[in-house]
Amino acid sequence: MSDVILEIGLEEVPARFMPAALNDLKTSAEKALHEARLSFSEALTYGTPRRLVLVLKNVADRQEDLSEEVRGPSEKVAYGADGTPSKALKGFMASQGVVPADIEIRDGYVFANKTAAGESRMSVLKQLLPELILGLHFPKTMRWGAHQLRYVRPIHWILALCDDQVIPFSLEVADADRLSRGHRHLGESTFAVASVETYFDQLQENYVIVDQNKRRAMIEEQLEALTRQMNGQLVPDEDLLEEIVYLVEYPTALAGHFDDAFLAIPPELVITPMKEHQRYFPVRDAESGALLNAFLTVRNGTNDHLEVVQAGNERVLLARLSDARFFFEEDLKHTPESRLDKLKQVVFQEKLGTVYDKVLRLEKLSKQIAEVLGYDETVQQDVTRAAKLAKTDLVSNVVGEFPELQGIIGEVYVSRSGKDNDKVAQAVREHYMPRFYGDATPETDAGALLALTDKLDTIVGCFAAGIEPTGSQDPYGLRRQASGVIAILLANLQPASLAELITLATDTLPKALVADADQLVRQVVAFFDQRMRTVLKDSDFNTVFIDAVLAAGYDDPVATMARAATIDAFRNNEPAAFDMILQTYKRAHNLAEKSDARAVSPEFFEEAAENKLFDAIETYRSAHAEADVYDSLKDLTELSAPLDAFFDAVMIMDERESVRMNRLALLREYTLLGRDLVDFNRFK
């Protein structure tokens, strides 16, 4: 058994590509080794900005031997009358490289039992490793120099070792050897790695911490120590932390400060330049939670000359904050309402008009949705006012510089104008929520209504304009918008008909854009199917169960989720009863499929069992109209007895067509029961 290491040396890879690349490298290596029949105990991947590293532990010396059985000609053809091998059998043995001792006769045919000896570890790896390198997938690739190879960034070196031996192979751009490179500015430009065992220590000696988990731990420990020194509390940001982990090879954290006069502007205007532009961590006071005039950052190097690095970072941040403050102060010279005219110059979508056109739709649609969902006049006024102002910050200086602050800075501007109440201002911020799957939903009624309205207008408008998500292409984020609609309804336990809301949104679109309103509504409702599946899957329901529940409809997401939970509770609490329903249903369904969908005619009944089943079905329908889901399922179990009696007493496939089809129609009526709850036929 031996350990193997592969290091792909690159120019700096974008940090956002690294996690997926390392996962791809790990899974591809595991798959390739299994397919190559080369056993190993573990595949580990590591990464820095300049290298992708694969470590294989306890790799076997050789491939496992391959045993294969190949069927040849029939026994009659394979042997002559005297039992000697025929030309057909000799040809078969020659083609398979076997001798008579490898031939077995079974079921009238000859079979060749072949065994291919496994190749050596080195022989397999020198073919497998270059394929792994070339097989990695990246969001973007490039070519460099005169090379034809496309890769995420230029490859400058390849290290490949099995214990202390080089695994020889070549790519167009580099040959594999034992040479690696240290930190770009602190380590040796090139050095020889003695073995897999010494690799990590040698890299660390050259100021490269290869293990990303170790770098993360170092960063977290250093940041924690610095925040304690200033009695502060780090503003948590997992995405920023992960990005920095893959931006540095040798992390050293440091603190910096800025003029506390900048704390007079909204905190978001301080935090955003820090995080989005400079990759700094903001710091809050540990007790009050107020933003401090301090930041933390991580350099790619040692703690030498930190004061110089600190001063440089402070100087850059000063310029960023000065710009932010200037933009903010300029924006405050204008009211949100005064910016409405500028929205007429901003195109939302070619067929859907300008952002101003969208605002007009939002005003009308938000009031209609509020009325349909039963909100009072005060909420209706708040949401229509918020709809009017919600997009005005898109033409502000701050959003022009910091697009991620749309809605957030809009709330500030509406609040500071002094013309509107806090709920209107808050709704302006909340109408973009949830911004991503799993994000928080709006807290205010006006915010929830405006968020619903905005998302529905975008979804329905884009479908009407012929813009639908395809594969990975979703330029308007329609999948995310649809998930947001469902999340808002569920968070507020708001009963609502998707079809009704979508119809309202359709009615606000330009008439020339909607050729067939009914078809558009059906199309958009169907689009929500996959979003509901995702929500149900996140609730730990399996695919079969989800199919069965959604087959009964999902027009009201809140009711659908409640129905799913109740059905799941019933089948877990009363498994025997649920199985009884399934068995009875399937028995009836198999015959009912032969029905011609005619109505049941009681005058054709000849057996008491027919009348009893018919009466039981009618009784269930009457009771089901008022019963909840759990009681409806319990009531279905009670139909098992009259249905069993029907099967025992009645010849269903009577030779008389009128009687036969009437009995099948009665079974069909039974199978329709509970269809608004769940499709029992989906369960296997």
XYZ file of C-alpha atoms in Angstrom:
684
model
C 0.000 0.000 0.000
C 1.249 3.491 -0.865
C 0.082 7.091 -0.699
C -0.257 9.207 -3.823
C -0.324 12.982 -4.257
C -1.236 15.120 -7.266
C -0.708 18.881 -7.201
C -1.970 20.995 -10.109
C -0.087 24.306 -9.999
C -2.009 27.254 -11.426
C -2.235 30.979 -11.620
C -4.649 32.319 -8.990
C -8.042 30.617 -9.338
C -11.168 32.650 -8.446
C -12.091 31.788 -4.864
C -15.726 31.092 -5.763
C -14.640 28.244 -8.093
C -12.598 26.378 -5.495
C -15.144 24.441 -3.363
C -16.863 22.953 -6.409
C -13.521 22.172 -8.094
C -12.232 20.307 -5.043
C -15.455 18.332 -4.745
C -15.303 17.514 -8.462
C -11.687 16.364 -8.099
C -12.547 14.128 -5.138
C -15.611 12.468 -6.667
C -13.932 12.047 -10.063
C -10.881 10.417 -8.452
C -13.009 8.034 -6.415
C -15.032 7.040 -9.470
C -11.960 6.619 -11.663
C -10.131 4.441 -9.131
C -13.159 2.227 -8.609
C -13.598 1.813 -12.359
C -9.879 1.055 -12.679
C -10.181 -1.624 -9.954
C -7.408 0.033 -7.965
C -8.336 -0.078 -4.300
C -7.608 2.777 -1.869
C -8.807 3.784 1.571
C -9.524 7.471 1.136
C -9.405 10.363 -1.343
C -8.718 13.821 0.103
C -8.609 17.170 -1.677
C -6.997 20.442 -0.686
C -6.768 23.804 -2.360
C -5.152 27.226 -2.265
C -5.433 30.031 -4.816
C -2.497 28.536 -6.752
C -2.998 24.799 -6.447
C -5.494 21.943 -6.491
C -4.254 18.943 -4.525
C -5.426 15.326 -4.443
C -4.149 12.809 -1.882
C -4.948 9.108 -2.213
C -4.339 6.988 0.877
C -3.297 3.350 0.918
C -3.425 2.710 -2.803
C -3.018 -0.967 -3.727
C 0.098 -2.191 -5.530
C -1.899 -3.529 -8.468
C -5.322 -3.528 -10.006
C -7.631 -6.345 -9.010
C -7.655 -9.124 -11.603
C -10.605 -8.976 -13.964
C -12.651 -12.164 -14.386
C -15.034 -12.236 -17.314
C -17.371 -14.838 -18.789
C -18.110 -14.703 -22.523
C -20.786 -16.817 -24.204
C -19.740 -18.567 -27.413
C -21.458 -20.842 -29.935
C -23.982 -23.489 -28.995
C -22.690 -26.860 -27.867
C -23.931 -28.501 -31.066
C -21.962 -26.070 -33.200
C -18.896 -26.100 -30.940
C -18.187 -29.823 -31.132
C -18.183 -32.372 -33.882
C -19.896 -35.766 -33.703
C -16.735 -37.255 -32.238
C -16.560 -34.615 -29.516
C -13.607 -32.735 -30.958
C -13.650 -28.912 -31.077
C -15.091 -27.512 -34.290
C -13.646 -24.654 -36.316
C -16.272 -22.391 -34.698
C -15.081 -23.230 -31.187
C -11.408 -22.918 -32.145
C -12.087 -19.507 -33.650
C -13.986 -18.439 -30.538
C -11.135 -19.570 -28.239
C -8.566 -17.762 -30.394
C -10.577 -14.539 -30.358
C -10.908 -14.683 -26.578
C -7.333 -15.794 -25.905
C -8.361 -18.923 -23.969
C -7.503 -22.632 -24.064
C -9.854 -25.642 -23.818
C -9.385 -25.753 -20.040
C -11.062 -22.305 -19.850
C -14.200 -23.523 -21.652
C -17.359 -24.437 -19.723
C -20.566 -25.916 -21.159
C -23.815 -24.665 -19.648
C -27.424 -24.448 -20.824
C -26.474 -25.711 -24.292
C -23.745 -23.119 -24.900
C -20.007 -22.864 -24.397
C -18.627 -20.136 -22.161
C -15.067 -18.831 -21.994
C -13.834 -17.918 -18.537
C -11.230 -15.164 -18.960
C -8.996 -13.661 -16.309
C -7.020 -10.508 -17.058
C -4.196 -9.829 -14.647
C -4.304 -6.370 -13.090
C -1.745 -3.787 -14.136
C 0.697 -2.177 -11.736
C -0.275 0.858 -9.680
C 2.188 3.102 -11.520
C 0.915 1.976 -14.909
C -2.675 2.788 -13.949
C -1.904 6.126 -12.307
C 0.144 7.573 -15.143
C -2.930 7.127 -17.360
C -5.544 8.021 -14.756
C -4.076 11.250 -13.296
C -3.869 13.250 -16.539
C -7.460 12.242 -17.288
C -8.481 13.583 -13.870
C -6.768 16.897 -14.554
C -8.378 17.313 -17.960
C -11.776 16.112 -16.748
C -12.356 18.833 -14.150
C -15.215 21.228 -14.885
C -15.138 24.976 -14.255
C -17.707 27.740 -14.854
C -15.227 29.577 -17.088
C -12.070 28.465 -18.874
C -9.320 30.129 -20.887
C -6.467 29.408 -23.260
C -2.958 30.791 -22.887
C 0.085 31.078 -25.042
C 0.058 28.824 -28.080
C -1.585 25.960 -26.188
C -4.894 24.433 -27.259
C -5.856 23.321 -23.743
C -8.626 25.304 -22.065
C -8.510 25.466 -18.277
C -9.702 27.645 -15.426
C -6.273 29.332 -15.252
C -2.896 28.567 -16.847
C -1.220 25.418 -15.498
C 2.424 26.133 -14.601
C 3.493 22.912 -12.892
C 2.294 19.421 -12.010
C 3.584 17.411 -9.060
C 2.735 13.713 -8.985
C 4.250 11.311 -6.472
C 3.632 7.790 -5.265
C 5.391 7.735 -1.914
C 8.790 9.127 -3.020
C 8.579 8.151 -6.705
C 7.506 10.462 -9.519
C 4.486 9.291 -11.504
C 5.564 10.151 -15.047
C 3.076 11.649 -17.484
C 2.840 14.687 -19.709
C 0.219 17.204 -20.674
C 0.501 19.725 -23.464
C 1.367 22.415 -20.932
C 3.568 20.654 -18.372
C 5.309 17.411 -17.400
C 4.665 15.765 -14.048
C 7.653 15.708 -11.658
C 8.448 16.296 -7.975
C 8.795 20.089 -8.184
C 6.401 22.437 -6.376
C 6.342 26.171 -5.701
C 6.045 28.088 -2.479
C 4.217 31.295 -1.589
C 4.449 33.717 -4.503
C 6.367 36.321 -2.480
C 7.700 34.478 0.570
C 8.596 30.947 -0.482
C 11.017 29.358 -2.888
C 10.075 29.770 -6.518
C 10.760 26.066 -7.110
C 11.755 23.223 -4.803
C 11.783 19.434 -4.888
C 9.310 17.542 -2.712
C 10.956 14.456 -1.230
C 7.804 12.376 -0.751
C 4.095 12.418 -0.089
C 4.874 12.236 3.622
C 6.985 15.423 3.572
C 4.776 17.397 1.164
C 2.665 19.351 3.653
C 5.614 20.235 5.911
C 7.748 21.346 2.984
C 4.953 23.538 1.669
C 4.446 25.091 5.102
C 8.164 25.814 5.287
C 7.594 27.766 2.083
C 4.655 29.689 3.581
C 1.842 27.667 2.051
C -0.827 26.140 4.296
C -2.258 23.634 1.831
C -5.138 22.385 4.008
C -8.038 24.823 3.620
C -9.577 23.658 6.888
C -6.369 24.518 8.711
C -6.308 27.958 7.042
C -9.902 28.527 8.073
C -9.136 27.582 11.677
C -6.151 29.950 11.689
C -8.250 32.800 10.310
C -11.104 32.240 12.754
C -8.718 32.060 15.714
C -6.888 35.232 14.683
C -10.111 37.168 14.022
C -11.523 36.091 17.389
C -8.385 37.265 19.201
C -8.498 40.672 17.509
C -12.206 41.213 18.258
C -11.626 40.363 21.915
C -8.893 42.992 22.107
C -11.327 45.720 21.039
C -14.279 44.340 23.056
C -15.941 43.753 19.753
C -18.091 41.228 17.967
C -17.474 40.129 14.399
C -20.351 40.669 11.979
C -20.794 37.034 10.822
C -20.477 36.298 7.116
C -19.827 32.687 6.156
C -19.554 33.472 2.444
C -16.900 36.123 3.037
C -14.967 33.801 5.336
C -14.962 30.999 2.774
C -13.882 33.394 0.036
C -10.943 34.613 2.086
C -9.908 31.040 2.878
C -9.360 30.543 -0.851
C -7.752 33.960 -1.408
C -4.739 33.346 0.823
C -2.056 30.682 1.195
C -0.588 31.938 4.462
C -3.197 33.921 6.422
C -2.445 36.675 8.906
C -5.312 38.760 10.276
C -4.979 42.425 11.201
C -7.196 45.231 12.454
C -7.703 48.690 11.049
C -9.740 51.773 11.932
C -11.546 54.609 10.214
C -12.883 58.021 11.222
C -15.899 57.562 13.486
C -17.615 60.420 11.644
C -18.574 57.818 9.039
C -20.755 56.102 11.631
C -23.265 58.913 11.090
C -24.316 57.445 7.743
C -26.460 54.283 7.631
C -24.525 51.200 8.805
C -25.200 49.407 5.517
C -23.276 52.122 3.694
C -20.264 51.395 5.879
C -20.546 47.620 5.865
C -21.117 47.180 2.127
C -17.888 48.876 0.921
C -15.987 46.894 3.546
C -17.355 43.480 2.627
C -18.183 43.691 -1.055
C -15.306 45.867 -2.258
C -12.480 45.280 0.220
C -13.261 41.850 1.741
C -13.095 43.332 5.257
C -14.979 42.091 8.314
C -16.985 44.819 10.090
C -16.954 44.818 13.896
C -19.775 45.641 16.308
C -19.601 46.549 19.988
C -19.914 43.342 22.024
C -22.448 44.898 24.407
C -24.525 47.397 22.441
C -24.210 45.800 19.000
C -23.444 49.211 17.512
C -21.032 49.329 14.588
C -17.482 50.241 15.622
C -15.099 52.364 13.595
C -12.918 49.314 13.074
C -12.480 46.466 10.624
C -10.574 43.197 10.341
C -8.906 41.845 7.248
C -6.600 38.986 6.315
C -3.363 39.405 4.405
C -1.700 36.700 2.356
C 1.585 36.653 4.255
C 3.290 36.896 7.623
C 2.966 39.546 10.339
C 6.011 41.441 9.082
C 5.355 45.151 8.491
C 1.697 44.873 9.508
C 1.585 48.573 10.310
C 2.337 49.358 6.665
C -0.334 46.940 5.471
C -2.799 48.372 7.987
C -2.155 51.940 6.832
C -2.659 50.935 3.207
C -5.955 49.242 3.924
C -7.174 52.181 5.988
C -6.292 54.563 3.162
C -8.238 52.529 0.603
C -11.270 52.227 2.901
C -11.238 55.964 3.560
C -11.691 56.613 -0.132
C -14.515 54.073 -0.345
C -16.371 55.487 2.652
C -15.895 59.047 1.470
C -17.529 58.135 -1.837
C -20.384 56.356 -0.053
C -21.042 59.352 2.176
C -20.960 61.734 -0.788
C -23.457 59.634 -2.752
C -25.726 59.378 0.275
C -25.702 63.105 0.981
C -26.401 63.889 -2.669
C -29.335 61.464 -2.691
C -30.863 63.088 0.385
C -31.288 66.308 -1.618
C -34.133 64.603 -3.503
C -37.301 62.921 -2.262
C -38.137 59.380 -3.345
C -41.231 60.617 -5.155
C -39.180 63.064 -7.209
C -37.289 60.145 -8.732
C -40.390 58.542 -10.273
C -39.920 60.336 -13.586
C -36.393 58.925 -13.916
C -37.864 55.410 -13.778
C -39.464 56.129 -17.156
C -35.973 56.040 -18.629
C -35.071 52.654 -17.143
C -36.172 49.634 -19.210
C -37.379 46.706 -17.127
C -37.899 44.394 -20.091
C -38.414 45.262 -23.730
C -41.944 43.852 -23.979
C -42.942 44.773 -20.427
C -41.873 48.391 -20.633
C -40.001 50.556 -18.172
C -39.590 50.255 -14.429
C -42.159 53.054 -14.186
C -44.649 50.849 -16.068
C -43.900 48.105 -13.559
C -44.554 50.519 -10.684
C -48.005 51.317 -12.121
C -48.771 47.601 -12.300
C -47.550 47.078 -8.733
C -49.805 49.833 -7.399
C -52.888 48.310 -9.011
C -52.027 44.666 -8.399
C -50.931 45.090 -4.763
C -54.286 46.606 -3.846
C -56.177 43.833 -5.638
C -54.156 41.094 -3.927
C -54.622 42.784 -0.546
C -58.392 42.838 -1.111
C -58.531 39.203 -2.253
C -56.516 38.054 0.759
C -58.750 39.981 3.153
C -56.479 42.761 4.397
C -58.057 45.916 5.801
C -58.065 49.376 4.263
C -55.046 50.554 6.259
C -52.844 47.752 4.936
C -54.163 48.352 1.424
C -53.163 52.003 1.629
C -49.723 51.147 3.003
C -48.954 48.572 0.322
C -50.084 50.749 -2.602
C -48.011 53.669 -1.275
C -44.995 51.389 -0.804
C -45.519 50.034 -4.331
C -45.262 53.549 -5.688
C -41.955 54.234 -3.923
C -40.365 50.771 -3.917
C -38.276 51.171 -7.069
C -37.287 54.835 -6.712
C -33.924 54.033 -5.136
C -32.881 52.217 -8.341
C -31.985 55.604 -9.839
C -30.185 56.851 -6.723
C -26.436 57.429 -6.580
C -25.976 54.889 -3.811
C -27.657 52.010 -5.664
C -25.755 52.990 -8.793
C -22.530 52.372 -6.850
C -23.784 49.601 -4.550
C -26.559 47.652 -6.351
C -26.847 45.210 -3.445
C -28.339 48.031 -1.343
C -31.513 48.318 -3.441
C -34.494 48.297 -1.127
C -32.258 48.673 1.918
C -31.282 52.250 1.141
C -34.756 52.803 -0.278
C -36.189 52.289 3.205
C -33.776 54.888 4.566
C -34.766 57.455 1.938
C -38.513 56.919 2.452
C -38.083 57.119 6.212
C -35.982 60.299 6.066
C -38.396 62.029 3.711
C -40.838 62.201 6.636
C -43.913 61.762 4.444
C -44.707 58.120 5.155
C -45.117 55.850 8.158
C -42.563 53.257 9.216
C -44.543 50.361 7.743
C -44.409 51.888 4.280
C -40.665 52.435 4.588
C -40.121 48.918 5.898
C -42.204 47.453 3.075
C -39.879 49.143 0.556
C -36.959 47.194 2.030
C -38.882 43.960 2.516
C -40.364 43.726 -0.963
C -37.159 42.089 -2.265
C -37.374 39.398 0.427
C -36.638 36.564 0.424
C -33.577 37.442 -1.659
C -32.521 33.793 -1.913
C -33.892 30.361 -1.006
C -34.008 30.040 2.781
C -33.721 33.790 3.387
C -35.984 35.576 5.872
C -39.445 36.638 4.703
C -41.079 40.056 5.242
C -42.269 40.874 8.757
C -44.934 43.452 7.880
C -48.217 42.774 6.094
C -47.487 45.522 3.578
C -44.010 44.112 2.963
C -45.329 40.586 2.429
C -48.036 41.790 0.048
C -45.658 43.957 -1.962
C -43.088 41.160 -2.165
C -45.799 38.796 -3.449
C -46.972 41.389 -5.948
C -43.512 42.205 -7.271
C -42.567 38.555 -7.716
C -45.845 37.574 -9.360
C -45.663 40.524 -11.747
C -42.141 39.533 -12.784
C -42.969 35.834 -13.204
C -46.219 36.306 -15.108
C -44.818 39.177 -17.173
C -41.772 37.178 -18.242
C -43.860 34.143 -19.192
C -46.151 36.397 -21.232
C -43.077 37.868 -22.944
C -41.841 34.374 -23.799
C -39.055 34.371 -21.212
C -38.961 31.070 -19.329
C -36.144 29.406 -17.380
C -34.314 26.777 -19.412
C -31.644 24.583 -17.856
C -29.154 26.832 -16.118
C -30.503 29.950 -17.829
C -32.800 32.043 -15.651
C -31.835 35.696 -16.245
C -34.757 37.141 -14.298
C -34.445 34.677 -11.405
C -37.949 33.316 -11.959
C -37.293 30.095 -10.033
C -36.099 32.105 -7.048
C -39.075 34.462 -7.383
C -41.539 31.557 -7.425
C -39.877 30.001 -4.377
C -40.200 33.398 -2.709
C -43.942 33.514 -3.395
C -44.424 30.133 -1.741
C -42.128 31.010 1.167
C -44.093 34.201 1.905
C -47.467 32.442 1.806
C -46.187 29.652 4.070
C -44.498 32.028 6.510
C -47.716 33.999 6.914
C -49.952 30.886 6.876
C -51.856 32.797 4.222
C -54.460 30.723 2.368
C -54.376 31.802 -1.266
C -55.139 30.437 -4.708
C -52.120 30.621 -6.959
C -54.391 30.541 -9.998
C -56.392 33.490 -8.689
C -53.287 35.559 -7.885
C -51.726 34.732 -11.242
C -54.956 35.674 -12.992
C -54.901 39.073 -11.269
C -51.288 39.573 -12.360
C -52.200 38.556 -15.918
C -54.987 41.132 -16.029
C -52.554 43.988 -15.270
C -50.275 43.187 -18.219
C -50.549 44.999 -21.560
C -53.437 43.392 -23.450
C -51.352 43.043 -26.612
C -48.904 40.841 -24.700
C -51.464 38.249 -23.580
C -52.781 36.202 -26.488
C -54.485 33.547 -24.332
C -54.953 34.521 -20.688
C -56.239 31.113 -19.579
C -53.293 29.320 -21.175
C -50.858 31.760 -19.556
C -52.377 31.150 -16.119
C -52.152 27.375 -16.567
C -48.560 27.680 -17.740
C -47.470 29.758 -14.736
C -49.359 27.584 -12.242
C -47.550 24.544 -13.667
C -44.249 26.398 -13.159
C -44.915 26.380 -9.419
C -45.057 22.569 -9.386
C -41.285 22.125 -9.086
C -41.050 24.853 -6.454
C -43.645 23.036 -4.323
C -41.694 19.818 -4.795
C -38.599 21.495 -3.414
C -40.475 22.749 -0.353
C -41.976 19.302 0.321
C -38.597 17.630 -0.201
C -37.058 19.986 2.348
C -39.712 18.732 4.763
C -38.212 15.236 4.363
C -41.002 13.745 2.251
C -39.873 11.218 -0.353
C -40.466 11.523 -4.084
C -43.337 9.008 -4.281
C -45.203 10.748 -1.468
C -44.648 14.165 -3.038
C -45.932 12.938 -6.410
C -49.047 11.534 -4.746
C -49.797 14.726 -2.816
C -49.187 17.146 -5.702
C -51.263 15.018 -8.073
C -54.236 16.075 -5.948
C -53.387 19.742 -6.565
C -51.237 22.476 -5.073
C -53.174 25.642 -5.896
C -53.096 26.696 -2.236
C -49.519 26.158 -0.947
C -50.494 26.522 2.706
C -53.300 23.979 2.392
C -51.039 21.682 0.380
C -48.358 21.671 3.076
C -50.963 21.090 5.790
C -52.533 18.284 3.757
C -49.150 16.625 3.229
C -48.344 16.808 6.934
C -51.729 15.340 7.884
C -51.544 12.484 5.378
C -48.045 11.693 6.593
C -49.261 11.698 10.202
C -52.157 9.388 9.324
C -49.982 6.824 7.540
C -47.496 6.866 10.438
C -50.106 6.758 13.207
C -52.431 4.303 11.517
C -50.350 2.284 9.054
C -52.776 -0.640 8.901
C -55.668 1.643 7.990
C -53.587 3.444 5.362
C -52.498 0.126 3.819
C -56.144 -0.975 3.777
C -57.069 2.122 1.775
C -54.233 1.483 -0.677
C -55.086 -2.170 -1.228
C -58.796 -1.492 -1.620
C -58.180 1.438 -3.928
C -55.808 -0.474 -6.201
C -58.200 -3.401 -6.494
C -60.987 -1.061 -7.549
C -58.741 1.038 -9.780
C -57.536 -1.912 -11.862
C -61.126 -2.666 -12.873
C -62.395 0.921 -12.997
C -59.917 1.720 -15.780
C -62.200 -0.323 -18.067
C -65.107 2.032 -17.403
C -66.326 4.349 -20.167
C -66.857 7.212 -17.686
C -70.672 6.995 -17.802
C -72.662 8.057 -14.747
C -73.869 5.461 -12.256
C -77.511 4.459 -12.763
C -79.010 2.956 -9.574
C -81.903 1.493 -11.584
C -79.477 -1.086 -12.967
C -78.528 -2.358 -9.505
C -79.476 -6.004 -8.933
C -77.620 -6.876 -5.725
C -77.954 -5.374 -2.274
C -74.154 -4.958 -2.192
C -74.393 -2.518 -5.096
C -76.874 -0.312 -3.242
C -74.832 -0.455 -0.055
C -71.620 0.594 -1.815
C -73.439 3.384 -3.649
C -74.956 4.655 -0.380
C -71.551 4.472 1.355
C -69.962 6.544 -1.411
C -72.702 9.183 -1.205
C -72.453 9.270 2.600
C -68.683 9.793 2.374
C -69.113 12.638 -0.098
C -71.569 14.425 2.169
C -69.391 13.995 5.254
C -66.160 14.780 3.410
C -67.400 18.242 2.474
C -67.136 19.243 6.137
C -64.467 16.857 7.449
C -60.775 17.620 7.825
C -58.099 15.604 6.023
C -57.438 13.173 8.890
C -61.133 12.390 9.387
C -61.619 12.029 5.637
C -58.908 9.385 5.520
C -60.463 7.558 8.460
C -63.822 7.647 6.698
C -62.229 6.116 3.599
C -61.185 3.075 5.623
C -64.844 2.488 6.464
C -65.626 2.024 2.773
C -63.430 -1.067 2.668
C -66.173 -3.279 4.102
C -68.945 -2.388 1.596
C -66.391 -2.559 -1.238
C -65.224 -6.035 -0.160
C -68.863 -7.118 0.073
C -69.440 -5.749 -3.430
C -66.515 -7.769 -4.805
C -67.755 -10.923 -3.040
C -71.387 -10.664 -4.066
C -71.315 -9.134 -7.529
C -70.147 -10.459 -10.877
C -68.640 -7.224 -12.082
C -67.818 -8.304 -15.630
C -71.426 -9.324 -16.364
C -72.063 -10.310 -19.976
C -74.800 -7.680 -20.200
C -73.059 -4.473 -21.204
C -75.394 -2.073 -19.364
C -75.004 -3.964 -16.073
C -71.241 -4.449 -16.526
C -70.534 -0.826 -17.398
C -72.742 0.400 -14.539
C -70.795 -1.704 -12.038
C -67.496 -0.438 -13.456
C -68.833 3.101 -13.201
C -69.626 2.480 -9.531
C -66.032 1.366 -8.959
C -64.793 4.438 -10.807
C -66.862 6.633 -8.478
C -65.135 4.963 -5.543
C -61.659 5.601 -6.994
C -62.508 9.300 -7.338
C -62.996 9.611 -3.597
C -60.086 11.306 -1.870
C -58.598 12.466 -5.174
C -58.548 16.005 -3.784
C -56.401 14.697 -0.900
C -53.899 12.387 -2.535
C -53.520 10.133 -5.571
C -53.412 6.678 -3.979
C -52.412 5.160 -7.292
C -48.951 6.806 -7.008
C -48.044 4.604 -4.044
C -46.430 1.321 -5.014
